[in-house]
Amino acid sequence: MISTKKLKKVYRTEEVETTALNEVDVTIKQGEFVSIMGPSGCGKSTLLNILGLIDSPSGGEYHFLDHEVSRYSERQRSQLRKNNIGFIFQSFNLIDELTVFENVELPLIYTKVGSRERKKRVDEMLEKMNMMHRRNHFPQQLSGGQQQRVAVARAIVNNPKLILADEPTGNLDSANGNDVMKTLVHLNNDGATIIMVTHSQYCAEFGNRIIRLLDGQVVTENIINKQFL
């Protein structure tokens, strides 16, 4: 599903050049659950943004779903992204002015799904996340755990092939964090490919494999025997 070869990302200002990724080679097969770990500033989020087609690399190759996308324009990346990738963020990134239902509905509007089908799919997702009773509430009326469940529902309502999660439990207590991780495992068991950035060894071990970065480079890769669920 995903492969990179000598992937580089360099940020330049007039005075400073910073290498965020330095010739990174990764391969991720369809159906994997891969955790990316490393200290702050090691390139984890930069790599996730490139894999999610939010950003483009400075050099190297990136193959996604049999497309070499490293030189795609923003418009091309956007088209491929909205039809294939769902995002879960640490800060939830819900829109305060929209209800729970409307937040989850947004990706379906972007992909021009009809209103009747949108309602059906949003209701199904809210039932799955146990949030139907909150469908008309606004994000600020929800707990952190509830907001993250809404964010997960929004990420998967389009049945994406790839789910990218950036510190999805970072703003949650242990109980709600555990619920989110179990949800990700269930989604993976249902066939979704998941790439998750995390600082937590405990959360990382919900996946099949851990990739560790340091100074913009892959330093280790370890297979994990699943201990959960």
Coordinates of C-alpha atoms in Angstrom, one line a residue:
M1 CA 0.0 0.0 0.0
I2 CA 2.8 2.4 1.0
S3 CA 6.5 2.6 0.3
T4 CA 9.0 5.3 0.5
K5 CA 12.6 5.4 -0.8
K6 CA 15.2 7.9 0.4
L7 CA 12.3 10.2 1.5
K8 CA 13.6 13.6 2.5
K9 CA 12.0 16.7 4.0
V10 CA 14.1 19.9 4.4
Y11 CA 12.7 23.2 5.8
R12 CA 14.6 26.3 4.8
T13 CA 14.6 29.9 5.9
E14 CA 17.0 32.6 4.9
E15 CA 19.4 31.6 7.7
V16 CA 18.6 28.1 8.7
E17 CA 18.2 24.7 6.9
T18 CA 16.6 22.0 9.0
T19 CA 16.4 18.3 7.8
A20 CA 13.2 16.8 9.3
L21 CA 13.5 13.5 7.3
N22 CA 16.7 12.1 6.0
E23 CA 16.4 9.4 3.4
V24 CA 13.6 7.4 5.1
D25 CA 12.7 4.0 3.7
V26 CA 9.5 2.5 4.9
T27 CA 7.1 -0.1 3.6
I28 CA 3.6 -0.6 4.9
K29 CA 1.3 -3.4 3.6
Q30 CA -2.4 -3.2 3.4
G31 CA -4.1 -4.3 6.6
E32 CA -1.1 -3.5 8.9
F33 CA -1.3 -1.5 12.1
V34 CA 2.0 0.4 12.4
S35 CA 3.1 2.6 15.3
I36 CA 5.7 5.3 14.8
M37 CA 7.7 6.3 17.9
G38 CA 10.6 8.6 18.7
P39 CA 11.5 11.7 20.7
S40 CA 10.0 15.1 20.0
G41 CA 11.4 16.7 16.9
C42 CA 12.5 13.4 15.4
G43 CA 10.3 13.7 12.3
K44 CA 7.3 11.6 13.3
S45 CA 4.6 14.1 12.5
T46 CA 6.4 15.3 9.4
L47 CA 6.4 11.7 8.1
L48 CA 2.7 11.3 8.9
N49 CA 1.9 14.5 7.1
I50 CA 3.7 13.3 4.0
L51 CA 2.2 9.8 4.1
G52 CA -1.2 11.5 4.5
L53 CA -0.7 13.7 1.5
I54 CA -1.0 16.9 3.5
D55 CA 2.6 17.8 2.7
S56 CA 5.1 16.9 0.0
P57 CA 8.7 15.7 0.4
S58 CA 11.8 17.6 -0.6
G59 CA 13.3 14.5 -2.3
G60 CA 13.0 10.8 -2.7
E61 CA 10.0 8.7 -3.7
Y62 CA 6.6 8.0 -2.2
H63 CA 4.4 5.3 -3.6
F64 CA 0.7 5.2 -2.4
L65 CA -1.8 2.7 -3.8
D66 CA 0.4 2.1 -6.9
H67 CA 0.8 5.9 -7.5
E68 CA 4.2 7.7 -7.3
V69 CA 2.9 10.8 -5.5
S70 CA 6.0 12.6 -4.3
R71 CA 5.6 15.3 -7.0
Y72 CA 1.8 15.5 -7.0
S73 CA 0.3 19.0 -6.9
E74 CA -1.9 20.0 -3.9
R75 CA -5.0 19.5 -6.0
Q76 CA -3.9 15.9 -6.9
R77 CA -3.0 15.1 -3.3
S78 CA -6.3 16.5 -2.1
Q79 CA -8.3 14.3 -4.5
L80 CA -6.4 11.2 -3.6
R81 CA -6.5 12.0 0.1
K82 CA -10.2 12.7 0.5
N83 CA -11.2 9.4 -1.2
N84 CA -8.7 7.2 0.6
I85 CA -7.4 8.6 3.9
G86 CA -9.0 9.3 7.3
F87 CA -7.3 11.4 10.0
I88 CA -7.5 11.3 13.8
F89 CA -5.8 14.1 15.7
Q90 CA -4.7 14.6 19.3
S91 CA -6.6 17.9 19.5
F92 CA -9.8 16.3 17.9
N93 CA -10.0 19.2 15.3
L94 CA -13.8 19.2 15.5
I95 CA -15.6 22.4 14.2
D96 CA -17.2 24.1 17.2
E97 CA -20.0 25.6 15.2
L98 CA -21.2 22.3 13.9
T99 CA -23.1 19.6 15.7
V100 CA -21.8 16.1 16.2
F101 CA -23.8 14.9 13.3
E102 CA -22.6 17.7 11.1
N103 CA -19.0 17.2 12.0
V104 CA -19.1 13.5 11.0
E105 CA -21.1 14.4 7.9
L106 CA -18.4 16.7 6.5
P107 CA -16.2 14.1 4.7
L108 CA -19.3 12.8 2.9
I109 CA -20.2 16.3 1.7
Y110 CA -16.7 16.7 0.4
T111 CA -17.0 13.5 -1.6
K112 CA -20.5 14.5 -2.9
V113 CA -22.4 11.7 -1.2
G114 CA -26.2 12.2 -1.5
S115 CA -28.1 13.5 1.5
R116 CA -30.1 10.3 2.2
E117 CA -27.0 8.2 2.0
R118 CA -25.1 10.7 4.2
K119 CA -27.7 10.5 7.0
K120 CA -27.7 6.7 6.9
R121 CA -23.9 6.4 7.1
V122 CA -23.5 9.1 9.8
D123 CA -26.2 7.5 11.9
E124 CA -24.4 4.1 11.5
M125 CA -21.1 5.6 12.6
L126 CA -22.6 7.4 15.6
E127 CA -24.2 4.1 16.7
K128 CA -20.9 2.3 16.3
M129 CA -19.2 5.0 18.4
N130 CA -22.0 5.0 21.0
M131 CA -22.6 8.7 20.3
M132 CA -26.1 8.7 18.7
H133 CA -27.6 10.2 21.9
R134 CA -25.2 13.2 21.4
R135 CA -25.8 13.7 17.6
N136 CA -27.3 17.2 18.1
H137 CA -24.8 18.4 20.7
F138 CA -21.9 20.7 19.9
P139 CA -18.2 19.7 20.6
Q140 CA -17.9 22.0 23.6
Q141 CA -20.8 20.1 25.2
L142 CA -18.8 16.8 25.1
S143 CA -16.1 15.3 27.3
G144 CA -12.7 14.7 25.8
G145 CA -13.4 11.0 25.3
Q146 CA -16.7 11.8 23.6
Q147 CA -15.0 14.3 21.3
Q148 CA -12.4 11.8 20.2
R149 CA -15.1 9.2 19.5
V150 CA -16.7 11.8 17.2
A151 CA -13.4 12.4 15.6
V152 CA -12.9 8.7 15.0
A153 CA -16.5 8.5 13.5
R154 CA -15.6 11.4 11.1
A155 CA -12.3 9.7 10.1
I156 CA -14.0 6.4 9.2
V157 CA -17.4 7.5 7.8
N158 CA -16.0 7.4 4.2
N159 CA -14.6 3.8 4.7
P160 CA -11.0 5.0 4.0
K161 CA -8.3 2.5 3.0
L162 CA -5.8 4.2 5.4
I163 CA -6.3 5.7 8.8
L164 CA -3.6 8.1 10.2
A165 CA -3.7 8.8 13.9
D166 CA -1.4 11.5 15.4
E167 CA -1.2 11.0 19.2
P168 CA -4.9 9.9 19.3
T169 CA -4.8 9.4 23.1
G170 CA -2.6 12.3 24.0
N171 CA -5.4 14.5 25.5
L172 CA -7.3 11.6 27.1
D173 CA -7.3 9.9 30.5
S174 CA -6.2 6.3 30.6
A175 CA -9.8 4.8 30.4
N176 CA -10.8 6.9 27.4
G177 CA -7.4 6.4 25.8
N178 CA -7.9 2.6 26.2
D179 CA -11.3 2.8 24.5
V180 CA -9.8 4.7 21.5
M181 CA -7.0 2.1 21.1
K182 CA -9.5 -0.8 21.3
T183 CA -11.6 1.0 18.6
L184 CA -8.5 1.3 16.4
V185 CA -7.8 -2.4 16.9
H186 CA -11.3 -3.3 15.8
L187 CA -11.0 -1.1 12.7
N188 CA -7.8 -2.8 11.9
N189 CA -9.4 -6.2 12.4
D190 CA -12.1 -5.1 9.9
G191 CA -9.5 -4.4 7.3
A192 CA -8.3 -0.8 7.7
T193 CA -4.6 0.0 7.5
I194 CA -3.6 2.2 10.4
I195 CA -0.5 4.3 11.0
M196 CA -0.3 5.9 14.4
V197 CA 2.3 8.3 15.9
T198 CA 2.6 7.9 19.6
H199 CA 4.9 8.6 22.6
S200 CA 3.3 5.7 24.5
Q201 CA 5.0 2.3 24.4
Y202 CA 1.7 0.9 25.8
C203 CA -0.3 2.3 23.0
A204 CA 2.3 1.4 20.4
E205 CA 2.0 -2.3 21.3
F206 CA -1.6 -2.4 20.2
G207 CA -0.1 -2.4 16.6
N208 CA 1.7 -5.1 14.6
R209 CA 4.9 -3.2 14.2
I210 CA 6.8 -0.3 15.7
I211 CA 9.0 2.0 13.6
R212 CA 11.4 4.2 15.7
L213 CA 12.7 7.4 14.3
L214 CA 15.7 9.5 15.6
D215 CA 17.0 12.7 13.9
G216 CA 14.8 12.1 10.9
Q217 CA 16.0 8.5 10.2
V218 CA 14.5 5.1 10.9
V219 CA 16.7 3.5 13.6
T220 CA 14.7 0.3 14.4
E221 CA 11.7 -1.7 13.3
N222 CA 10.2 -4.3 15.6
I223 CA 7.3 -6.8 15.1
I224 CA 4.8 -6.9 17.9
N225 CA 2.9 -9.9 19.1
K226 CA -0.5 -8.5 19.8
Q227 CA -1.4 -8.8 23.5
F228 CA -4.7 -7.0 23.4
L229 CA -8.1 -8.1 22.3

